[in-house]
Amino acid sequence: MARVSALTFALGTLLVSAHCGSNGETPPIVETDAGDGGAAGEDATVAVTSDAGSTATCGSIGAACTGPTECCVNACNNSACGGPATGDAGTVKICNGAGGICARGFDCCSGTCNGGKCVGNTLGGAADGGLGGTDGGTLVCNDVAATCKVSGDCCSGRCEPVTGQAGVIKCRDACRANGQACVTAQDCCSLGCFNNQCGANLCTKIGDACANNQQCCSGVCDQDTDKCVVDVANSTCRPTGESCGSGPQSGCCGRTDSNDLCVDGRCASLRRRARVSRPRAPPTPSVAASTAIPRRRRARRRASQPAVLARA
């Protein structure tokens, strides 16, 4: 397992980001109602079954511990899993790479804990769009509030512009479940923040009607037109949920080197991109198939008519 250790550790949750497995299919995402991106009980522990069939229980980051072997990330500091570790510099979290054991999403550098194992980790490596790179097999990614250029720079997988601050793009922490407090649309997994609470409705994109800044994906509601507009002060790229693919500075801040994350006209996060599914259109019948029924009907009508003898 690849692990990252840091001098400082801010306890927080990581965004769930889904990556495809070897068969090309997106694995299901397991979440709790707290929006922490993982599956676990109230004590933040999970029973993990290894390939050999043995079952062990590990504590998630923040769980009480007496030694590192009790923790999914194999680090126990100040009687809590995770925490600060000595000897390593940087602003990166302790987390497990793909295949590592986990109790919740924030045990994984990818932010995705599925069935007790970390799933698909593309964060950190320069080849995967991250700035951190790798060092002796140790995965490196940036913590919350660190400057970023693409999603892969951030341990949370969330790289977003800061409204009103020119050219400032930073790593965000985990998104929040419906009902949780919020300030902007990007605070919420649903991408909808209304009356300071995450809800099921999606934020409003530029050009559409709005009543306040909070309703807009861009975070800016023009008071003269009552419509959402681009954040002119920080228009380097667009935040998750905003329209993309048209107009100036239309690129998504959360993009990766291999994916612009523009889905159905809106910027998507790694997590939302993996979950997008479009309904399949019914198959279009071929010309031969569409004419087969009328031909059979004409044949039946001719067969039912009495035979007419040819005149001599």
mmCIF file of C-alpha atoms in Angstrom:
data_model
loop_
_atom_site.group_PDB
_atom_site.id
_atom_site.type_symbol
_atom_site.label_atom_id
_atom_site.label_comp_id
_atom_site.label_asym_id
_atom_site.label_seq_id
_atom_site.Cartn_x
_atom_site.Cartn_y
_atom_site.Cartn_z
ATOM 1 C CA MET A 1 0.000 0.000 0.000
ATOM 2 C CA ALA A 2 1.214 3.457 -0.868
ATOM 3 C CA ARG A 3 0.948 5.827 2.055
ATOM 4 C CA VAL A 4 1.493 9.508 2.495
ATOM 5 C CA SER A 5 2.531 11.024 5.774
ATOM 6 C CA ALA A 6 2.543 14.677 6.790
ATOM 7 C CA LEU A 7 3.721 16.992 9.533
ATOM 8 C CA THR A 8 0.249 18.397 9.974
ATOM 9 C CA PHE A 9 -3.106 16.750 9.610
ATOM 10 C CA ALA A 10 -6.488 18.422 9.501
ATOM 11 C CA LEU A 11 -9.210 15.892 10.139
ATOM 12 C CA GLY A 12 -11.723 16.093 7.320
ATOM 13 C CA THR A 13 -13.469 14.047 4.741
ATOM 14 C CA LEU A 14 -12.418 13.461 1.185
ATOM 15 C CA LEU A 15 -14.639 13.613 -1.856
ATOM 16 C CA VAL A 16 -15.631 10.316 -3.349
ATOM 17 C CA SER A 17 -14.144 9.955 -6.792
ATOM 18 C CA ALA A 18 -14.841 6.858 -8.813
ATOM 19 C CA HIS A 19 -12.439 5.240 -11.250
ATOM 20 C CA CYS A 20 -12.923 2.348 -13.585
ATOM 21 C CA GLY A 21 -11.665 -1.123 -12.829
ATOM 22 C CA SER A 22 -9.712 -3.374 -15.122
ATOM 23 C CA ASN A 23 -12.872 -4.464 -16.931
ATOM 24 C CA GLY A 24 -13.667 -0.878 -17.898
ATOM 25 C CA GLU A 25 -16.771 -0.658 -15.743
ATOM 26 C CA THR A 26 -17.228 1.916 -13.008
ATOM 27 C CA PRO A 27 -17.439 0.192 -9.617
ATOM 28 C CA PRO A 28 -20.393 1.058 -7.406
ATOM 29 C CA ILE A 29 -19.794 3.811 -4.875
ATOM 30 C CA VAL A 30 -20.512 3.136 -1.215
ATOM 31 C CA GLU A 31 -21.359 6.191 0.863
ATOM 32 C CA THR A 32 -22.686 7.091 4.267
ATOM 33 C CA ASP A 33 -25.362 9.701 4.877
ATOM 34 C CA ALA A 34 -22.702 11.948 6.347
ATOM 35 C CA GLY A 35 -21.152 12.322 2.927
ATOM 36 C CA ASP A 36 -17.753 11.064 3.986
ATOM 37 C CA GLY A 37 -17.405 8.813 0.998
ATOM 38 C CA GLY A 38 -17.160 5.453 2.684
ATOM 39 C CA ALA A 39 -19.039 2.674 4.402
ATOM 40 C CA ALA A 40 -18.595 2.188 8.116
ATOM 41 C CA GLY A 41 -20.405 1.914 11.405
ATOM 42 C CA GLU A 42 -20.706 4.595 14.054
ATOM 43 C CA ASP A 43 -17.314 3.650 15.473
ATOM 44 C CA ALA A 44 -15.603 4.301 12.125
ATOM 45 C CA THR A 45 -14.371 0.746 11.818
ATOM 46 C CA VAL A 46 -15.042 -1.884 9.209
ATOM 47 C CA ALA A 47 -14.456 -5.606 8.935
ATOM 48 C CA VAL A 48 -12.242 -6.210 5.916
ATOM 49 C CA THR A 49 -11.983 -9.627 4.295
ATOM 50 C CA SER A 50 -8.668 -10.291 2.611
ATOM 51 C CA ASP A 51 -8.090 -12.404 -0.491
ATOM 52 C CA ALA A 52 -7.054 -15.233 1.798
ATOM 53 C CA GLY A 53 -10.454 -15.156 3.474
ATOM 54 C CA SER A 54 -9.369 -13.883 6.872
ATOM 55 C CA THR A 55 -11.333 -11.016 8.397
ATOM 56 C CA ALA A 56 -9.783 -8.110 10.269
ATOM 57 C CA THR A 57 -11.164 -4.837 11.588
ATOM 58 C CA CYS A 58 -9.378 -1.553 10.994
ATOM 59 C CA GLY A 59 -10.087 1.896 12.315
ATOM 60 C CA SER A 60 -10.719 4.794 9.970
ATOM 61 C CA ILE A 61 -8.887 8.111 10.273
ATOM 62 C CA GLY A 62 -9.906 9.701 13.566
ATOM 63 C CA ALA A 63 -10.819 6.413 15.267
ATOM 64 C CA ALA A 64 -9.292 5.686 18.686
ATOM 65 C CA CYS A 65 -6.224 3.450 18.618
ATOM 66 C CA THR A 66 -3.340 2.176 20.699
ATOM 67 C CA GLY A 67 -1.083 1.154 17.818
ATOM 68 C CA PRO A 68 -0.694 1.533 14.035
ATOM 69 C CA THR A 69 -1.894 -1.987 13.228
ATOM 70 C CA GLU A 70 -5.357 -1.030 14.466
ATOM 71 C CA CYS A 71 -5.664 1.624 11.762
ATOM 72 C CA CYS A 72 -6.482 1.254 8.077
ATOM 73 C CA VAL A 73 -3.705 3.711 7.233
ATOM 74 C CA ASN A 74 -1.254 1.944 9.576
ATOM 75 C CA ALA A 75 -0.634 5.135 11.545
ATOM 76 C CA CYS A 76 -1.684 5.894 15.129
ATOM 77 C CA ASN A 77 -0.761 9.269 16.579
ATOM 78 C CA ASN A 78 -1.972 10.781 19.841
ATOM 79 C CA SER A 79 -4.280 7.774 20.279
ATOM 80 C CA ALA A 80 -6.062 8.469 16.980
ATOM 81 C CA CYS A 81 -5.697 6.855 13.569
ATOM 82 C CA GLY A 82 -3.941 9.182 11.159
ATOM 83 C CA GLY A 83 -2.810 12.428 12.722
ATOM 84 C CA PRO A 84 0.586 14.076 12.343
ATOM 85 C CA ALA A 85 3.586 11.919 11.574
ATOM 86 C CA THR A 86 7.218 12.863 12.133
ATOM 87 C CA GLY A 87 9.984 12.796 9.579
ATOM 88 C CA ASP A 88 8.105 13.860 6.461
ATOM 89 C CA ALA A 89 7.539 17.391 5.226
ATOM 90 C CA GLY A 90 4.705 18.696 3.082
ATOM 91 C CA THR A 91 1.011 19.438 3.241
ATOM 92 C CA VAL A 92 -0.239 15.982 2.362
ATOM 93 C CA LYS A 93 -2.452 13.538 4.188
ATOM 94 C CA ILE A 94 -1.848 10.038 5.426
ATOM 95 C CA CYS A 95 -3.882 7.867 3.074
ATOM 96 C CA ASN A 96 -3.866 4.525 1.292
ATOM 97 C CA GLY A 97 -3.470 3.957 -2.420
ATOM 98 C CA ALA A 98 -5.599 1.769 -4.676
ATOM 99 C CA GLY A 99 -6.145 -1.679 -3.171
ATOM 100 C CA GLY A 100 -5.374 -0.519 0.368
ATOM 101 C CA ILE A 101 -7.803 -1.345 3.159
ATOM 102 C CA CYS A 102 -10.228 1.309 4.325
ATOM 103 C CA ALA A 103 -13.221 1.964 6.525
ATOM 104 C CA ARG A 104 -14.257 5.225 4.921
ATOM 105 C CA GLY A 105 -13.408 7.286 1.889
ATOM 106 C CA PHE A 106 -10.943 9.539 3.667
ATOM 107 C CA ASP A 107 -8.711 6.535 4.387
ATOM 108 C CA CYS A 108 -7.994 6.521 0.641
ATOM 109 C CA CYS A 109 -5.983 9.038 -1.338
ATOM 110 C CA SER A 110 -8.591 8.666 -4.081
ATOM 111 C CA GLY A 111 -11.411 9.348 -1.633
ATOM 112 C CA THR A 112 -13.242 6.155 -2.604
ATOM 113 C CA CYS A 113 -13.664 3.224 -0.214
ATOM 114 C CA ASN A 114 -15.592 0.390 -1.837
ATOM 115 C CA GLY A 115 -16.095 -2.919 -0.047
ATOM 116 C CA GLY A 116 -13.263 -2.283 2.392
ATOM 117 C CA LYS A 117 -10.711 -1.451 -0.311
ATOM 118 C CA CYS A 118 -9.514 1.811 -1.808
ATOM 119 C CA VAL A 119 -10.623 2.093 -5.412
ATOM 120 C CA GLY A 120 -8.869 3.626 -8.391
ATOM 121 C CA ASN A 121 -6.243 6.144 -7.386
ATOM 122 C CA THR A 122 -5.043 8.611 -9.995
ATOM 123 C CA LEU A 123 -4.243 11.452 -7.639
ATOM 124 C CA GLY A 124 -0.791 12.901 -7.273
ATOM 125 C CA GLY A 125 1.231 11.403 -10.095
ATOM 126 C CA ALA A 126 2.324 13.793 -12.850
ATOM 127 C CA ALA A 127 1.355 11.200 -15.459
ATOM 128 C CA ASP A 128 -2.167 11.277 -14.065
ATOM 129 C CA GLY A 129 -2.499 15.045 -14.078
ATOM 130 C CA GLY A 130 -1.256 15.731 -10.558
ATOM 131 C CA LEU A 131 1.539 18.037 -9.512
ATOM 132 C CA GLY A 132 2.814 16.005 -6.589
ATOM 133 C CA GLY A 133 4.423 13.171 -8.490
ATOM 134 C CA THR A 134 5.626 10.021 -6.777
ATOM 135 C CA ASP A 135 8.543 9.494 -4.446
ATOM 136 C CA GLY A 136 9.697 5.972 -3.791
ATOM 137 C CA GLY A 137 6.196 4.625 -4.299
ATOM 138 C CA THR A 138 4.677 7.153 -1.907
ATOM 139 C CA LEU A 139 1.635 8.914 -3.290
ATOM 140 C CA VAL A 140 1.643 12.671 -2.924
ATOM 141 C CA CYS A 141 -1.378 14.955 -3.197
ATOM 142 C CA ASN A 142 -2.252 18.399 -1.883
ATOM 143 C CA ASP A 143 -4.369 19.120 1.165
ATOM 144 C CA VAL A 144 -7.382 21.417 1.485
ATOM 145 C CA ALA A 145 -6.726 25.082 0.533
ATOM 146 C CA ALA A 146 -3.552 24.223 -1.391
ATOM 147 C CA THR A 147 -3.175 25.779 -4.845
ATOM 148 C CA CYS A 148 -4.132 23.447 -7.685
ATOM 149 C CA LYS A 149 -4.430 23.341 -11.455
ATOM 150 C CA VAL A 150 -6.339 20.102 -12.021
ATOM 151 C CA SER A 151 -8.355 17.659 -9.910
ATOM 152 C CA GLY A 152 -5.407 15.298 -9.613
ATOM 153 C CA ASP A 153 -3.475 17.857 -7.597
ATOM 154 C CA CYS A 154 -5.865 17.476 -4.657
ATOM 155 C CA CYS A 155 -6.269 14.597 -2.217
ATOM 156 C CA SER A 156 -9.995 15.317 -2.332
ATOM 157 C CA GLY A 157 -10.081 15.270 -6.120
ATOM 158 C CA ARG A 158 -11.734 18.712 -6.020
ATOM 159 C CA CYS A 159 -10.005 21.707 -7.583
ATOM 160 C CA GLU A 160 -12.257 24.791 -7.632
ATOM 161 C CA PRO A 161 -11.905 28.549 -8.237
ATOM 162 C CA VAL A 162 -12.328 30.883 -5.270
ATOM 163 C CA THR A 163 -15.138 33.326 -6.072
ATOM 164 C CA GLY A 164 -13.990 36.936 -6.424
ATOM 165 C CA GLN A 165 -10.264 36.203 -6.150
ATOM 166 C CA ALA A 166 -8.433 36.666 -9.440
ATOM 167 C CA GLY A 167 -6.647 33.539 -10.608
ATOM 168 C CA VAL A 168 -7.016 31.757 -7.257
ATOM 169 C CA ILE A 169 -7.855 28.067 -7.614
ATOM 170 C CA LYS A 170 -7.605 25.826 -4.561
ATOM 171 C CA CYS A 171 -8.260 22.291 -3.365
ATOM 172 C CA ARG A 172 -11.629 21.898 -1.657
ATOM 173 C CA ASP A 173 -12.567 19.468 1.082
ATOM 174 C CA ALA A 174 -15.276 16.815 0.827
ATOM 175 C CA CYS A 175 -18.699 17.672 -0.495
ATOM 176 C CA ARG A 176 -21.589 17.601 1.979
ATOM 177 C CA ALA A 177 -24.766 15.561 1.998
ATOM 178 C CA ASN A 178 -28.257 17.023 1.596
ATOM 179 C CA GLY A 179 -29.404 18.798 4.745
ATOM 180 C CA GLN A 180 -25.885 19.885 5.711
ATOM 181 C CA ALA A 181 -24.915 23.556 6.025
ATOM 182 C CA CYS A 182 -23.335 25.207 2.989
ATOM 183 C CA VAL A 183 -22.199 28.521 1.569
ATOM 184 C CA THR A 184 -21.700 27.711 -2.122
ATOM 185 C CA ALA A 185 -23.083 25.112 -4.517
ATOM 186 C CA GLN A 186 -19.724 23.354 -4.606
ATOM 187 C CA ASP A 187 -19.987 22.670 -0.867
ATOM 188 C CA CYS A 188 -22.723 20.158 -1.679
ATOM 189 C CA CYS A 189 -22.506 16.754 -3.336
ATOM 190 C CA SER A 190 -25.778 17.631 -5.078
ATOM 191 C CA LEU A 191 -24.290 20.926 -6.327
ATOM 192 C CA GLY A 192 -27.240 22.784 -4.863
ATOM 193 C CA CYS A 193 -27.017 25.185 -1.901
ATOM 194 C CA PHE A 194 -30.240 27.014 -1.068
ATOM 195 C CA ASN A 195 -30.941 28.976 2.112
ATOM 196 C CA ASN A 196 -27.546 27.828 3.436
ATOM 197 C CA GLN A 197 -28.510 24.164 3.197
ATOM 198 C CA CYS A 198 -27.549 21.484 0.678
ATOM 199 C CA GLY A 199 -30.550 20.246 -1.272
ATOM 200 C CA ALA A 200 -31.544 18.114 -4.224
ATOM 201 C CA ASN A 201 -31.840 20.981 -6.730
ATOM 202 C CA LEU A 202 -28.900 21.770 -8.998
ATOM 203 C CA CYS A 203 -27.298 25.208 -8.939
ATOM 204 C CA THR A 204 -28.266 27.727 -11.619
ATOM 205 C CA LYS A 205 -25.872 28.206 -14.537
ATOM 206 C CA ILE A 206 -24.920 31.490 -16.174
ATOM 207 C CA GLY A 207 -27.708 33.189 -18.094
ATOM 208 C CA ASP A 208 -30.501 31.724 -15.987
ATOM 209 C CA ALA A 209 -32.616 33.580 -13.416
ATOM 210 C CA CYS A 210 -31.434 33.854 -9.814
ATOM 211 C CA ALA A 211 -32.363 35.575 -6.566
ATOM 212 C CA ASN A 212 -28.963 35.551 -4.838
ATOM 213 C CA ASN A 213 -25.318 34.582 -5.327
ATOM 214 C CA GLN A 214 -25.741 31.296 -3.514
ATOM 215 C CA GLN A 215 -28.115 29.929 -6.141
ATOM 216 C CA CYS A 216 -25.565 30.339 -8.951
ATOM 217 C CA CYS A 217 -22.947 27.744 -9.821
ATOM 218 C CA SER A 218 -20.593 30.657 -10.488
ATOM 219 C CA GLY A 219 -21.397 32.222 -7.124
ATOM 220 C CA VAL A 220 -22.384 35.507 -8.786
ATOM 221 C CA CYS A 221 -25.964 36.718 -9.377
ATOM 222 C CA ASP A 222 -26.154 40.024 -11.268
ATOM 223 C CA GLN A 223 -28.405 42.336 -9.238
ATOM 224 C CA ASP A 224 -29.367 44.368 -12.315
ATOM 225 C CA THR A 225 -30.503 41.454 -14.472
ATOM 226 C CA ASP A 226 -31.281 38.878 -11.767
ATOM 227 C CA LYS A 227 -29.331 36.328 -13.776
ATOM 228 C CA CYS A 228 -26.271 34.233 -12.986
ATOM 229 C CA VAL A 229 -23.101 35.558 -14.600
ATOM 230 C CA VAL A 230 -19.465 34.528 -14.935
ATOM 231 C CA ASP A 231 -17.256 35.454 -11.992
ATOM 232 C CA VAL A 232 -15.304 38.105 -13.903
ATOM 233 C CA ALA A 233 -12.792 38.529 -11.086
ATOM 234 C CA ASN A 234 -11.797 34.863 -11.334
ATOM 235 C CA SER A 235 -12.680 33.601 -14.783
ATOM 236 C CA THR A 236 -9.594 31.473 -15.406
ATOM 237 C CA CYS A 237 -11.801 28.381 -15.457
ATOM 238 C CA ARG A 238 -15.289 27.399 -14.372
ATOM 239 C CA PRO A 239 -16.433 25.651 -11.192
ATOM 240 C CA THR A 240 -18.211 22.316 -10.962
ATOM 241 C CA GLY A 241 -21.849 22.598 -12.026
ATOM 242 C CA GLU A 242 -21.292 25.607 -14.271
ATOM 243 C CA SER A 243 -21.929 25.519 -18.027
ATOM 244 C CA CYS A 244 -18.952 24.591 -20.164
ATOM 245 C CA GLY A 245 -18.049 24.139 -23.798
ATOM 246 C CA SER A 246 -19.020 27.652 -24.906
ATOM 247 C CA GLY A 247 -17.930 31.224 -24.268
ATOM 248 C CA PRO A 248 -14.619 32.586 -22.927
ATOM 249 C CA GLN A 249 -12.828 30.776 -20.103
ATOM 250 C CA SER A 250 -15.217 27.865 -20.596
ATOM 251 C CA GLY A 251 -12.807 25.170 -19.416
ATOM 252 C CA CYS A 252 -13.566 23.347 -16.175
ATOM 253 C CA CYS A 253 -11.255 23.850 -13.194
ATOM 254 C CA GLY A 254 -11.676 20.221 -12.192
ATOM 255 C CA ARG A 255 -10.467 18.815 -15.505
ATOM 256 C CA THR A 256 -7.672 16.270 -15.803
ATOM 257 C CA ASP A 257 -5.054 15.973 -18.530
ATOM 258 C CA SER A 258 -7.099 13.288 -20.257
ATOM 259 C CA ASN A 259 -10.642 14.470 -19.507
ATOM 260 C CA ASP A 260 -12.103 17.973 -19.638
ATOM 261 C CA LEU A 261 -15.003 16.777 -17.431
ATOM 262 C CA CYS A 262 -17.582 18.701 -19.472
ATOM 263 C CA VAL A 263 -20.661 16.484 -19.227
ATOM 264 C CA ASP A 264 -23.990 17.384 -20.823
ATOM 265 C CA GLY A 265 -22.931 21.018 -20.995
ATOM 266 C CA ARG A 266 -21.890 21.331 -17.333
ATOM 267 C CA CYS A 267 -18.568 21.026 -15.547
ATOM 268 C CA ALA A 268 -18.426 17.811 -13.541
ATOM 269 C CA SER A 269 -16.237 16.582 -10.722
ATOM 270 C CA LEU A 270 -14.437 13.237 -10.958
ATOM 271 C CA ARG A 271 -17.207 11.735 -8.885
ATOM 272 C CA ARG A 272 -20.118 13.150 -10.881
ATOM 273 C CA ARG A 273 -18.431 12.329 -14.200
ATOM 274 C CA ALA A 274 -18.198 8.679 -13.226
ATOM 275 C CA ARG A 275 -21.853 8.593 -12.298
ATOM 276 C CA VAL A 276 -23.237 10.187 -15.442
ATOM 277 C CA SER A 277 -25.417 7.759 -17.332
ATOM 278 C CA ARG A 278 -27.448 8.594 -20.373
ATOM 279 C CA PRO A 279 -30.626 6.701 -21.296
ATOM 280 C CA ARG A 280 -30.169 4.518 -24.299
ATOM 281 C CA ALA A 281 -32.317 5.370 -27.288
ATOM 282 C CA PRO A 282 -34.516 2.542 -28.594
ATOM 283 C CA PRO A 283 -32.989 0.779 -31.598
ATOM 284 C CA THR A 284 -34.043 2.220 -34.935
ATOM 285 C CA PRO A 285 -35.709 -0.454 -37.073
ATOM 286 C CA SER A 286 -34.113 -1.118 -40.405
ATOM 287 C CA VAL A 287 -35.944 -0.376 -43.658
ATOM 288 C CA ALA A 288 -36.401 -4.093 -44.276
ATOM 289 C CA ALA A 289 -37.883 -4.619 -40.817
ATOM 290 C CA SER A 290 -40.225 -1.625 -41.124
ATOM 291 C CA THR A 291 -41.658 -2.861 -44.432
ATOM 292 C CA ALA A 292 -41.906 -6.507 -43.428
ATOM 293 C CA ILE A 293 -45.249 -6.157 -41.602
ATOM 294 C CA PRO A 294 -47.103 -4.331 -44.434
ATOM 295 C CA ARG A 295 -45.821 -6.918 -46.905
ATOM 296 C CA ARG A 296 -47.101 -9.772 -44.772
ATOM 297 C CA ARG A 297 -50.478 -8.050 -44.435
ATOM 298 C CA ARG A 298 -50.801 -7.654 -48.223
ATOM 299 C CA ALA A 299 -49.857 -11.280 -48.691
ATOM 300 C CA ARG A 300 -52.569 -12.374 -46.233
ATOM 301 C CA ARG A 301 -55.177 -10.226 -48.007
ATOM 302 C CA ARG A 302 -54.318 -11.725 -51.394
ATOM 303 C CA ALA A 303 -54.473 -15.235 -49.975
ATOM 304 C CA SER A 304 -57.951 -14.599 -48.536
ATOM 305 C CA GLN A 305 -59.389 -13.385 -51.868
ATOM 306 C CA PRO A 306 -61.007 -15.935 -54.282
ATOM 307 C CA ALA A 307 -58.892 -16.939 -57.222
ATOM 308 C CA VAL A 308 -59.793 -15.272 -60.547
ATOM 309 C CA LEU A 309 -59.485 -17.417 -63.650
ATOM 310 C CA ALA A 310 -57.673 -15.846 -66.505
ATOM 311 C CA ARG A 311 -59.836 -15.169 -69.529
ATOM 312 C CA ALA A 312 -59.178 -17.180 -72.605
#
